[in-house]
Amino acid sequence: MQEPRDVHDTVLVVDFGAQYAQLIARRVRELQVFSEIVPNRITAEEIAERSPGAIILSGGPASVHVEGAPQLDPAIFDLGIPILGICYGAQLIAQQLGGVVGRGMAGEYGRTQLARSGDSLVLPDDAPTQHECWMSHFDGITELPEGFVATATSAGAPVAVLENDERRIYGVQFHPEVVHSPYGMGTMARFVHERAGLAPDWKMSSVIDEQVAEIRARVGDARVICGLSGGVDSSVAAALVHKAIGSQLTCIYVDTGLMRKGESEQVVETFRRNLGIELIHADEGESFFEALAGLTEPESKRKAIGERFIRVFEKYTGGLSEAEFLVQGTLYPDLIESGGADGTASVIKSHHNVGGLPDDMELELIEPLRDLFKDEVRALGTELGLPDEMVWRQPFPGPGLGVRIIGEVTPERVGVLQEADAIVRHELAAAGLERSIWQSYAALLADVRSVGVMGDERTYGHPIVIRAVTSDDAMTADWARVPYETLEIMSQRIINEVDGVNRVVYDITSKPPGTIEWE
Ligand code: XMP
């Protein structure tokens, strides 16, 4: 087995603007070197203690001239650790080491021509003398600090790349982390692999080895439980913990009766049969329908489902009283500070995708995915042998189809919706659109009826709404431009195959003002 990762192999990304820092950290990991994001108020002592292999200063929305603009502890520049500054980070290097950052310049936004003006140790060798990159700045470096050379310029940035190889400190005014900088990844690779000398050896198989060793050491021979929702995160977390401790893990799958067609069977099949994990299938649909009887208001439905969920979880874990640990699929973005340039606000989301767990459960948490981004969790799932349908599953709300039936939730209505939803999912996959779409589903307007005609008969049935959206994070979303042909097949199939439905509509509302779910 591989030794736990050496801390020297880590790149610390100093956060001067949250979304930039996250993207940089992901790019470094794509280069197969582990990276972590740290707030910009980190001190030289704290960095020295962590002893990283390299430091990257992220871009940020601020100007170095604005009062209170974040600075770096200057002693960090003297630690002898290779540093790459990006945009704001490059300007900080210039300013803090004795150069000049000019103000009130023309600025550059978007695609910009970069001209090499000297031998560079960070721009990749295959980057032509003139090449395109992505810029976003108004201030610019006008005078180099002592010991630095400029190796590239652009129309609005007399110093677009600055380098001091003796101190191994480099800065680029452009954004190498974005796809619009075609030589950006080459620049990051050259810094990380060559200047900092970090080997590309962080891969999913080493993550598995490390986690397995850590979980074994922590758990000993104690019992561990894991609530499965069928979603990507809890599934991958469970598979990983199972690899570490085998039959000491018991998974509980609370079947609310509000899952999509075939979903519960798939969870049971995958975990019990394919992975050999001990799985309690809490088949509790009936009790959820009882709790939902007569309820039509979205929040009361959510509350009823959430409460029932906790009771059911308690009922089944009651018999596992010797359990000491609880597995949770918390991801890195759920934990990192989202304070942006300030970096002071540490916001930790409580992320119980399955609807919340009992507050009074005294269990220690195991969060084996807490270092990973979503795409890395998917890669890990594949490496652990989980099927594609599970690894690439779209986000699904904890209350399930309960918030996709507008009106009272009954078993019959869930049955109707499951059929229509299965057609939407099937046809979207058949059109090859599944992975480009954030979420797609059918909703049943159970409180609405409209008139139609089928054969010689007048019908009076319910409408199905098809919803398909694109999004990066569910905070905002746009309706997906699904081809008419695909919508046509969905509509025909739903009307022909699903009893009680005589009309299909496509939801063309973005978020905001709409939400992704209908309730
Ligand atoms: P909205 O509808 O607010 O949804 O645009 C944003 C994202 O959150 C999911 N969602 C939920 N997830 N419990 C959950 O676990 C819920 O009650 C819930 N409501 C919405 C939704 O599917 C989308 O991904």
Coordinates of C-alpha atoms and ligand atoms in Angstrom, one line a residue:
M1 CA 0.0 0.0 0.0
Q2 CA 1.0 3.5 -0.8
E3 CA 2.3 5.7 2.1
P4 CA 0.0 8.6 3.1
R5 CA 0.6 11.7 0.9
D6 CA 3.6 13.7 1.7
V7 CA 2.6 17.3 2.6
H8 CA 5.3 18.7 0.4
D9 CA 3.3 17.6 -2.6
T10 CA 0.5 20.1 -1.9
V11 CA -0.1 23.3 -3.7
L12 CA -1.7 26.0 -1.5
V13 CA -4.0 28.3 -3.4
V14 CA -4.3 31.6 -1.5
D15 CA -7.8 32.9 -1.9
F16 CA -8.2 36.5 -3.1
G17 CA -11.6 35.8 -4.7
A18 CA -13.5 32.6 -4.1
Q19 CA -14.5 31.5 -7.6
Y20 CA -11.0 32.1 -9.0
A21 CA -9.4 30.2 -6.2
Q22 CA -11.7 27.2 -6.7
L23 CA -11.0 27.0 -10.4
I24 CA -7.3 27.2 -9.9
A25 CA -7.4 24.5 -7.2
R26 CA -9.3 22.2 -9.6
R27 CA -6.8 22.9 -12.4
V28 CA -3.8 22.0 -10.2
R29 CA -5.6 18.7 -9.4
E30 CA -6.1 18.1 -13.1
L31 CA -2.3 18.3 -13.3
Q32 CA -2.4 15.4 -10.7
V33 CA -1.0 17.4 -7.8
F34 CA -3.1 17.8 -4.7
S35 CA -4.2 21.4 -3.9
E36 CA -6.0 23.2 -1.1
I37 CA -7.5 26.6 -0.8
V38 CA -6.4 28.8 2.1
P39 CA -7.6 32.3 3.2
N40 CA -5.5 35.3 2.3
R41 CA -4.9 36.2 5.9
I42 CA -2.8 33.1 6.4
T43 CA 0.6 33.8 8.0
A44 CA 4.1 32.8 7.0
E45 CA 4.3 30.6 10.1
E46 CA 1.1 28.8 9.2
I47 CA 2.3 28.2 5.7
A48 CA 5.7 27.0 6.9
E49 CA 4.0 24.6 9.2
R50 CA 2.1 23.1 6.3
S51 CA 5.2 23.0 4.2
P52 CA 3.6 23.0 0.8
G53 CA 5.4 22.3 -2.4
A54 CA 4.2 25.6 -4.0
I55 CA 1.9 28.5 -3.5
I56 CA -0.5 30.1 -6.0
L57 CA -1.9 33.5 -5.3
S58 CA -5.3 33.7 -7.0
G59 CA -6.9 36.6 -8.8
G60 CA -9.6 38.7 -7.1
P61 CA -12.1 41.4 -7.7
A62 CA -10.1 44.1 -5.8
S63 CA -7.5 46.6 -6.9
V64 CA -4.3 46.7 -5.0
H65 CA -4.9 50.4 -4.6
V66 CA -8.2 50.2 -2.9
E67 CA -8.1 50.9 0.8
G68 CA -8.2 47.7 2.8
A69 CA -7.3 45.6 -0.3
P70 CA -6.1 42.2 0.9
Q71 CA -2.3 41.8 1.2
L72 CA -0.1 38.8 1.7
D73 CA 2.0 38.4 4.8
P74 CA 5.3 39.6 3.3
A75 CA 7.3 37.0 5.2
I76 CA 5.7 34.4 2.9
F77 CA 7.9 35.7 0.0
D78 CA 11.0 34.7 2.1
L79 CA 10.0 31.1 2.8
G80 CA 11.8 29.9 -0.3
I81 CA 8.6 28.1 -1.5
P82 CA 7.9 28.6 -5.3
I83 CA 5.1 31.2 -5.8
L84 CA 2.9 31.9 -8.9
G85 CA 0.8 35.0 -8.7
I86 CA -2.2 35.3 -11.1
C87 CA -3.7 38.6 -12.0
Y88 CA -4.4 40.3 -8.6
G89 CA -1.8 37.9 -7.2
A90 CA 0.8 39.0 -9.8
Q91 CA 0.1 42.7 -9.0
L92 CA 0.6 41.9 -5.3
I93 CA 4.0 40.4 -6.0
A94 CA 5.0 43.5 -7.9
Q95 CA 3.7 45.9 -5.3
Q96 CA 4.8 44.1 -2.2
L97 CA 8.3 43.4 -3.5
G98 CA 9.1 47.0 -4.5
G99 CA 7.7 47.4 -8.0
V100 CA 4.9 49.7 -9.1
V101 CA 1.4 48.9 -10.1
G102 CA 0.0 51.8 -12.2
R103 CA -3.6 53.0 -11.7
G104 CA -6.2 54.4 -14.0
M105 CA -4.9 52.4 -17.1
A106 CA -7.1 51.4 -20.0
G107 CA -7.5 47.8 -18.7
E108 CA -8.1 44.7 -20.7
Y109 CA -11.1 42.4 -20.6
G110 CA -11.6 39.2 -22.4
R111 CA -9.5 37.8 -25.3
T112 CA -6.1 39.6 -25.4
Q113 CA -3.0 39.2 -27.5
L114 CA 0.1 38.3 -25.4
A115 CA 3.6 39.0 -26.9
R116 CA 6.6 37.1 -25.5
S117 CA 9.4 39.5 -24.9
G118 CA 12.1 37.3 -23.4
D119 CA 13.0 33.7 -22.5
S120 CA 10.3 32.5 -20.1
L121 CA 10.5 29.7 -17.5
V122 CA 6.8 29.6 -17.0
L123 CA 5.2 30.1 -20.4
P124 CA 5.1 26.8 -22.2
D125 CA 7.7 26.3 -25.0
D126 CA 5.0 25.7 -27.6
A127 CA 3.3 29.0 -27.0
P128 CA 4.0 31.2 -30.1
T129 CA 5.6 34.6 -29.8
Q130 CA 2.1 36.1 -30.2
H131 CA -0.8 34.2 -28.7
E132 CA -4.2 34.7 -27.2
C133 CA -5.0 34.7 -23.5
W134 CA -7.8 35.9 -21.2
M135 CA -7.3 39.1 -19.3
S136 CA -9.5 40.9 -16.8
H137 CA -7.8 43.9 -15.2
F138 CA -7.7 47.6 -15.0
D139 CA -4.5 48.3 -13.0
G140 CA -1.3 47.0 -14.5
I141 CA 2.3 46.5 -13.4
T142 CA 4.5 49.3 -14.7
E143 CA 7.8 48.8 -12.8
L144 CA 9.4 45.5 -11.9
P145 CA 10.6 44.8 -8.5
E146 CA 14.4 44.3 -8.2
G147 CA 15.6 40.9 -9.5
F148 CA 12.6 40.4 -11.8
V149 CA 12.5 40.3 -15.6
A150 CA 9.4 40.8 -17.8
T151 CA 9.0 38.0 -20.3
A152 CA 5.7 39.1 -22.0
T153 CA 3.6 42.2 -22.6
S154 CA 0.2 43.0 -24.0
A155 CA -1.3 46.3 -25.2
G156 CA -2.6 47.2 -21.8
A157 CA 0.0 45.5 -19.6
P158 CA 3.6 46.5 -20.1
V159 CA 4.5 43.7 -17.7
A160 CA 2.2 40.8 -18.5
V161 CA 4.5 38.1 -17.1
L162 CA 7.3 38.7 -14.5
E163 CA 9.8 36.2 -13.3
N164 CA 12.5 35.9 -10.7
D165 CA 14.0 32.4 -11.1
E166 CA 16.5 32.8 -8.3
R167 CA 13.7 33.3 -5.8
R168 CA 11.3 31.1 -7.8
I169 CA 8.6 33.8 -7.8
Y170 CA 6.6 34.3 -10.9
G171 CA 3.5 36.3 -11.9
V172 CA 1.1 36.3 -14.8
Q173 CA -1.4 39.1 -15.5
F174 CA -3.6 36.8 -17.6
H175 CA -5.8 34.0 -16.2
P176 CA -4.1 30.7 -17.1
E177 CA -6.9 28.7 -15.3
V178 CA -9.7 29.6 -17.8
V179 CA -10.3 27.7 -21.0
H180 CA -10.0 30.9 -23.0
S181 CA -6.3 30.9 -22.4
P182 CA -5.2 28.1 -24.7
Y183 CA -1.7 28.0 -23.2
G184 CA -2.9 28.5 -19.7
M185 CA -2.8 24.9 -18.6
G186 CA 0.7 24.7 -20.1
T187 CA 1.7 27.6 -18.0
M188 CA 0.3 26.1 -14.8
A189 CA 1.9 22.7 -15.7
R190 CA 5.3 24.3 -16.2
F191 CA 5.1 26.1 -12.9
V192 CA 3.8 23.2 -10.9
H193 CA 5.8 20.3 -12.5
E194 CA 9.0 22.1 -13.5
R195 CA 9.6 25.2 -11.4
A196 CA 8.1 23.7 -8.2
G197 CA 9.2 20.2 -9.2
L198 CA 6.0 18.5 -8.1
A199 CA 5.4 15.1 -9.6
P200 CA 2.0 14.3 -11.1
D201 CA 1.2 11.5 -8.8
W202 CA -2.1 12.5 -7.1
K203 CA -4.7 10.3 -8.7
M204 CA -7.9 8.6 -7.7
S205 CA -6.2 5.3 -6.9
S206 CA -3.9 7.1 -4.4
V207 CA -6.9 8.9 -2.9
I208 CA -8.6 5.5 -2.4
D209 CA -5.4 4.0 -0.8
E210 CA -5.0 7.0 1.6
Q211 CA -8.6 7.1 2.6
V212 CA -8.8 3.4 3.2
A213 CA -5.8 3.5 5.5
E214 CA -7.1 6.5 7.3
I215 CA -10.6 5.1 7.8
R216 CA -9.2 1.8 9.0
A217 CA -6.9 3.5 11.5
R218 CA -9.7 5.7 12.9
V219 CA -12.5 3.1 13.1
G220 CA -10.7 0.1 14.4
D221 CA -13.3 -2.6 14.9
A222 CA -16.3 -0.2 15.6
R223 CA -19.5 -0.3 13.7
V224 CA -20.3 2.4 11.2
I225 CA -23.6 3.4 9.6
C226 CA -24.4 5.4 6.4
G227 CA -27.6 6.8 5.2
L228 CA -27.9 6.3 1.5
S229 CA -30.0 8.5 -0.7
G230 CA -29.2 7.0 -4.0
G231 CA -27.3 10.2 -4.9
V232 CA -23.7 10.4 -6.1
D233 CA -22.1 11.6 -2.9
S234 CA -23.6 9.2 -0.3
S235 CA -23.1 6.3 -2.8
V236 CA -19.4 7.0 -3.4
A237 CA -18.8 7.7 0.3
A238 CA -20.4 4.3 1.2
A239 CA -18.5 2.4 -1.4
L240 CA -15.2 3.9 -0.2
V241 CA -15.9 3.2 3.5
H242 CA -16.9 -0.3 2.6
K243 CA -13.7 -0.9 0.8
A244 CA -11.9 0.1 4.0
I245 CA -13.9 -1.8 6.6
G246 CA -16.2 -4.2 4.8
S247 CA -18.9 -5.7 6.9
Q248 CA -18.4 -3.3 9.8
L249 CA -20.5 -0.9 7.6
T250 CA -24.3 -1.0 7.5
C251 CA -26.1 1.2 5.0
I252 CA -29.6 2.4 5.5
Y253 CA -31.7 3.3 2.5
V254 CA -34.9 5.1 3.4
D255 CA -37.3 4.3 0.6
T256 CA -39.8 7.1 0.9
G257 CA -42.0 5.8 -1.9
L258 CA -41.2 9.1 -3.6
M259 CA -38.3 7.9 -5.7
R260 CA -38.2 7.8 -9.4
K261 CA -39.1 4.7 -11.4
G262 CA -36.6 1.9 -10.8
E263 CA -34.4 3.9 -8.5
S264 CA -34.9 2.0 -5.3
E265 CA -34.3 -1.3 -7.1
Q266 CA -31.1 0.0 -8.5
V267 CA -29.8 1.2 -5.2
V268 CA -30.6 -2.2 -3.6
E269 CA -29.2 -4.1 -6.5
T270 CA -25.9 -2.1 -6.7
F271 CA -25.1 -2.1 -3.1
R272 CA -26.3 -5.4 -1.9
R273 CA -25.6 -7.6 -4.9
N274 CA -22.8 -5.9 -6.9
L275 CA -20.8 -4.4 -4.0
G276 CA -21.9 -6.9 -1.3
I277 CA -22.6 -4.1 1.2
E278 CA -24.9 -4.8 4.1
L279 CA -28.0 -2.7 3.3
I280 CA -31.2 -2.2 5.2
H281 CA -33.9 -1.3 2.7
A282 CA -36.4 0.7 4.8
D283 CA -39.4 0.2 2.6
E284 CA -41.5 2.9 4.2
G285 CA -43.5 4.4 1.3
E286 CA -46.8 3.7 3.0
S287 CA -46.0 5.6 6.2
F288 CA -44.8 8.6 4.0
F289 CA -48.1 8.6 2.1
E290 CA -50.0 8.6 5.4
A291 CA -48.0 11.5 6.6
L292 CA -48.7 13.4 3.4
A293 CA -52.5 12.7 3.2
G294 CA -54.5 15.9 2.8
L295 CA -51.4 18.2 2.4
T296 CA -51.1 20.5 -0.6
E297 CA -48.9 23.3 0.5
P298 CA -45.3 22.8 -0.5
E299 CA -43.6 23.6 2.8
S300 CA -45.9 21.5 4.8
K301 CA -45.2 18.6 2.4
R302 CA -41.5 19.1 2.8
K303 CA -41.8 19.3 6.6
A304 CA -43.9 16.1 6.8
I305 CA -41.4 14.2 4.6
G306 CA -38.4 15.6 6.6
E307 CA -40.0 14.6 10.0
R308 CA -41.0 11.1 8.8
F309 CA -37.5 10.6 7.4
I310 CA -35.9 11.3 10.8
R311 CA -38.3 9.0 12.6
V312 CA -37.7 6.2 10.1
F313 CA -33.9 6.7 10.4
E314 CA -34.2 6.4 14.2
K315 CA -36.4 3.4 14.0
Y316 CA -33.8 1.5 11.9
T317 CA -30.7 2.7 13.6
G318 CA -32.2 1.9 17.0
G319 CA -31.2 -1.7 16.4
L320 CA -27.6 -0.6 15.7
S321 CA -27.0 0.8 19.1
E322 CA -23.3 -0.2 19.1
A323 CA -22.6 2.0 16.1
E324 CA -20.0 4.7 16.8
F325 CA -19.5 6.4 13.4
L326 CA -21.8 8.0 10.7
V327 CA -20.6 8.4 7.1
Q328 CA -21.5 11.6 5.3
G329 CA -20.8 12.6 1.7
T330 CA -19.7 16.2 2.5
L331 CA -17.7 17.6 -0.4
Y332 CA -14.9 20.2 -0.5
P333 CA -17.0 23.1 -1.8
D334 CA -19.4 22.5 1.1
L335 CA -16.6 23.3 3.5
I336 CA -14.2 25.9 2.0
E337 CA -14.5 29.4 3.2
S338 CA -16.7 31.4 0.9
G339 CA -15.5 34.7 2.3
G340 CA -13.9 35.7 -1.1
A341 CA -11.4 38.5 -1.0
D342 CA -12.0 39.0 2.7
G343 CA -11.7 35.4 3.5
T344 CA -13.1 35.8 7.0
A345 CA -16.5 34.3 6.7
S346 CA -16.3 30.6 7.3
V347 CA -19.6 29.3 6.0
I348 CA -20.3 25.6 6.5
K349 CA -23.4 24.3 4.8
S350 CA -25.3 21.6 6.5
H351 CA -25.7 19.4 3.6
H352 CA -28.1 16.5 4.4
N353 CA -29.3 15.7 1.0
V354 CA -31.6 13.0 2.4
G355 CA -33.6 15.5 4.4
G356 CA -31.8 15.8 7.7
L357 CA -30.7 13.3 10.4
P358 CA -31.6 13.2 14.1
D359 CA -29.9 16.0 16.0
D360 CA -29.4 13.9 19.1
M361 CA -27.5 11.1 17.4
E362 CA -24.2 10.9 19.2
L363 CA -22.0 9.6 16.4
E364 CA -18.6 10.7 15.1
L365 CA -18.6 11.8 11.5
I366 CA -16.6 10.1 8.8
E367 CA -16.5 12.4 5.7
P368 CA -14.2 10.7 3.2
L369 CA -15.0 13.1 0.4
R370 CA -14.3 16.3 2.2
D371 CA -11.2 17.0 0.1
L372 CA -12.9 16.5 -3.2
F373 CA -14.8 18.5 -5.9
K374 CA -17.9 16.9 -7.5
D375 CA -16.1 15.8 -10.7
E376 CA -13.4 14.1 -8.6
V377 CA -16.1 12.3 -6.6
R378 CA -17.6 11.0 -9.9
A379 CA -14.1 9.8 -11.0
L380 CA -13.7 8.1 -7.7
G381 CA -17.1 6.4 -7.9
T382 CA -16.1 5.0 -11.3
E383 CA -12.8 3.8 -9.9
L384 CA -14.7 2.0 -7.1
G385 CA -16.9 0.2 -9.6
L386 CA -20.2 2.1 -9.2
P387 CA -22.3 2.0 -12.4
D388 CA -22.6 5.1 -14.6
E389 CA -26.2 5.7 -13.8
M390 CA -25.3 6.2 -10.2
V391 CA -22.1 8.1 -10.8
W392 CA -23.7 10.5 -13.3
R393 CA -27.0 10.8 -11.5
Q394 CA -28.5 14.2 -11.6
P395 CA -29.2 16.1 -8.3
F396 CA -32.5 14.9 -6.9
P397 CA -34.3 16.7 -4.1
G398 CA -34.6 14.9 -0.7
P399 CA -38.4 15.1 -0.7
G400 CA -38.3 13.4 -4.1
L401 CA -41.4 13.3 -6.3
G402 CA -43.3 14.8 -3.3
V403 CA -42.3 18.3 -4.6
R404 CA -43.0 17.4 -8.2
I405 CA -46.7 16.7 -7.7
I406 CA -48.5 19.9 -7.5
G407 CA -51.3 19.1 -5.1
E408 CA -51.9 16.2 -2.7
V409 CA -49.4 13.3 -3.0
T410 CA -51.0 9.9 -3.4
P411 CA -49.5 6.5 -4.4
E412 CA -51.6 6.6 -7.7
R413 CA -50.3 10.1 -8.6
V414 CA -46.7 9.0 -7.8
G415 CA -47.3 6.0 -10.2
V416 CA -48.4 8.3 -13.0
L417 CA -45.5 10.7 -12.5
Q418 CA -43.0 7.9 -12.3
E419 CA -44.1 6.7 -15.8
A420 CA -44.0 10.2 -17.3
D421 CA -40.6 11.0 -15.7
A422 CA -39.1 7.7 -16.9
I423 CA -40.0 8.7 -20.5
V424 CA -38.4 12.1 -20.1
R425 CA -35.2 10.6 -18.7
H426 CA -35.1 7.9 -21.3
E427 CA -35.6 10.2 -24.3
L428 CA -33.1 12.7 -23.0
A429 CA -30.5 10.0 -22.6
A430 CA -31.3 8.6 -26.1
A431 CA -30.7 12.1 -27.5
G432 CA -27.3 12.1 -25.8
L433 CA -28.2 15.2 -23.7
E434 CA -28.1 13.7 -20.2
R435 CA -24.6 14.9 -19.1
S436 CA -25.0 18.4 -20.5
I437 CA -28.2 19.0 -18.6
W438 CA -28.1 19.8 -14.8
Q439 CA -31.6 18.4 -14.0
S440 CA -34.4 17.1 -16.1
Y441 CA -37.7 15.8 -14.9
A442 CA -41.5 15.6 -15.2
A443 CA -43.9 17.3 -12.8
L444 CA -47.6 16.4 -12.5
L445 CA -50.1 19.2 -12.2
A446 CA -52.5 17.1 -10.2
D447 CA -54.7 20.0 -9.3
V448 CA -55.2 21.0 -12.9
R449 CA -57.4 19.3 -15.6
S450 CA -57.8 20.3 -19.2
V451 CA -59.9 19.1 -22.1
G452 CA -58.5 17.1 -24.9
V453 CA -59.6 14.5 -27.5
M454 CA -58.3 11.0 -28.1
G455 CA -59.8 9.0 -30.9
D456 CA -63.5 9.9 -30.8
E457 CA -63.4 10.5 -27.1
R458 CA -63.3 13.7 -25.1
T459 CA -60.7 13.6 -22.4
Y460 CA -60.4 15.5 -19.2
G461 CA -56.9 14.8 -17.8
H462 CA -53.9 16.3 -16.1
P463 CA -51.0 18.1 -17.7
I464 CA -47.4 16.9 -17.3
V465 CA -44.7 19.6 -17.2
I466 CA -41.3 18.8 -18.7
R467 CA -38.5 20.7 -17.0
A468 CA -34.9 20.6 -18.2
V469 CA -32.3 23.1 -17.0
T470 CA -28.7 23.9 -17.5
S471 CA -26.7 25.2 -14.5
D472 CA -23.4 25.2 -12.8
D473 CA -24.4 25.2 -9.2
A474 CA -28.3 25.3 -9.0
M475 CA -28.1 28.9 -7.7
T476 CA -29.0 30.2 -11.2
A477 CA -30.3 28.1 -14.1
D478 CA -31.5 28.4 -17.7
W479 CA -34.1 26.3 -19.4
A480 CA -32.3 23.8 -21.7
R481 CA -32.7 24.2 -25.5
V482 CA -33.9 20.6 -25.9
P483 CA -34.5 20.0 -29.7
Y484 CA -38.1 20.0 -30.8
E485 CA -37.8 16.5 -32.1
T486 CA -36.9 15.2 -28.6
L487 CA -39.7 17.1 -27.0
E488 CA -42.1 15.8 -29.6
I489 CA -41.2 12.2 -28.9
M490 CA -41.5 12.8 -25.1
S491 CA -44.9 14.4 -25.6
Q492 CA -46.3 11.7 -27.9
R493 CA -45.0 8.9 -25.6
I494 CA -46.3 10.4 -22.4
I495 CA -49.8 11.0 -23.9
N496 CA -50.0 7.5 -25.4
E497 CA -48.4 5.6 -22.6
V498 CA -49.4 7.3 -19.3
D499 CA -53.0 7.0 -18.2
G500 CA -54.8 10.2 -17.1
V501 CA -52.4 12.6 -18.9
N502 CA -53.7 14.4 -21.9
R503 CA -51.4 17.4 -22.3
V504 CA -47.7 18.0 -22.1
V505 CA -46.0 21.4 -21.7
Y506 CA -42.4 22.5 -21.6
D507 CA -41.3 24.9 -18.9
I508 CA -39.3 27.8 -20.4
T509 CA -38.6 29.7 -17.2
S510 CA -35.1 30.5 -16.1
K511 CA -34.0 30.8 -12.4
P512 CA -34.5 33.4 -11.3
P513 CA -37.3 34.2 -11.5
G514 CA -38.4 30.6 -11.4
T515 CA -36.9 27.9 -9.3
I516 CA -35.6 24.6 -10.6
E517 CA -38.3 22.6 -8.8
W518 CA -41.9 23.4 -9.1
E519 CA -42.5 23.4 -5.4
Ligands
XMP1 P1 -34.7 25.2 -6.5 O1 -36.0 24.5 -6.8 O2 -34.7 25.9 -5.2 O3 -33.7 24.0 -6.3 O4 -34.2 26.0 -7.7 C1 -32.3 24.1 -6.2 C2 -31.7 22.8 -6.1 O5 -32.0 22.2 -4.8 C3 -32.7 21.0 -5.0 N1 -33.8 21.0 -4.0 C4 -33.8 20.3 -2.9 N2 -32.9 19.4 -2.4 N3 -34.3 19.1 -0.5 C5 -33.2 18.8 -1.2 O6 -32.4 18.0 -0.7 C6 -35.2 20.0 -0.9 O7 -36.2 20.2 -0.2 C7 -35.0 20.6 -2.2 N4 -35.7 21.5 -2.9 C8 -34.9 21.8 -4.1 C9 -33.3 21.0 -6.5 O8 -33.5 19.8 -7.0 C10 -32.1 21.8 -7.1 O9 -31.0 20.9 -7.5

